[in-house]
Amino acid sequence: FGSSRSTQAFPGCSSEIVTMSQTKFVGVLSGANKFGRWIPEPEIRARAVAGAANLDFSQALFIHPEITIHATAFWGGVHLIVPPNVVVEQNGRAIMGGFGNSGGLYHSSSGAMPETMGNTQITIKVRGTAVMGSVSAMVNRRATPARLMTLEEAQLEMQQPAVPSTTQEDMRQQILGEVFAAAPILQHLNLPGATNQAAPSALPQQVVQGIPVPEK
């Protein structure tokens, strides 16, 4: 794992405030997770080899208007979760895998996720390759919208008691809501399985598998 160290003193503080920011997340035959409150660096590398790298920005404190994530997935997955008010631009390719919202034998993806497009000061750019794996991003619509802040504001916020991460439950409820919202449409179209109300209970558990769970 890589990290960068920054030291800054603030008026009225009896000591220097020191932060350690991780810039590399590597999951090899395991998982590399980042969740909760943290300050993302402008350049982040995420790699998953027969494993997973999960980066949750739901409670992140953004001090950089642009963050670039260099993602590589081989027989694994790199998964991003972002709060509202963040634009996600995806530019990469997939070989027998998925990058962005689609994939296939060979697929390239570029441009912003439609769900994240809008007026915002924060952009996350995802660059990389997925080989028999996936690189994906989802919006946690239940999270507090992100805002750009100064380093001083972020440092002071980091001194406050941390709020437990609720991302796993947020995403579970979000996916459940989407599934049940689509059920009446499927029934109207008379598609196979449209009346099966038991199916959604298994789907969210599979989809949210891999989302970082805070340690108790």
C-alpha angles and dihedrals in degrees: 000000000000129000141175126217124217127181126196135165122213131202111265094020117119093211141020119277111232125191133187115207121193116222102176128058116182125178113188113171085336143049131281109197134182120185142142124043115346142138111244119218119231091249121044130172120205122183130178120188112177085331141061141267113200120188116187114194094174093112098022120135108227117211095155120068091211129039123183120204117196103204130189123178124182115172086338144065140258109202127187127193117193133183124236117283094046123110114217116203116191123198116166147091139250129209112198087340144065136279119181115337098338144029146164142156088326122358137164125199130196138163136043125314105255091227091058100045116116145087107317139135095221126078129177114199117200117201128174152071137285119202113187085336140072143252112198144160133206133187118234097214091185093061124097110268112261122247134189113248138176123261089250092054092048093048092051091047090053088059091061122089110279120248113227115253115255097180097116093054092040092056093043092054092043093053092044089053092051092048095050092042089057094048097082090050092052091048091051090052090047092227121170111274094016093125095047102108093172095067099075092064091067098040101064092050090057095044097048093045107122097030106132115262116208115243115248 
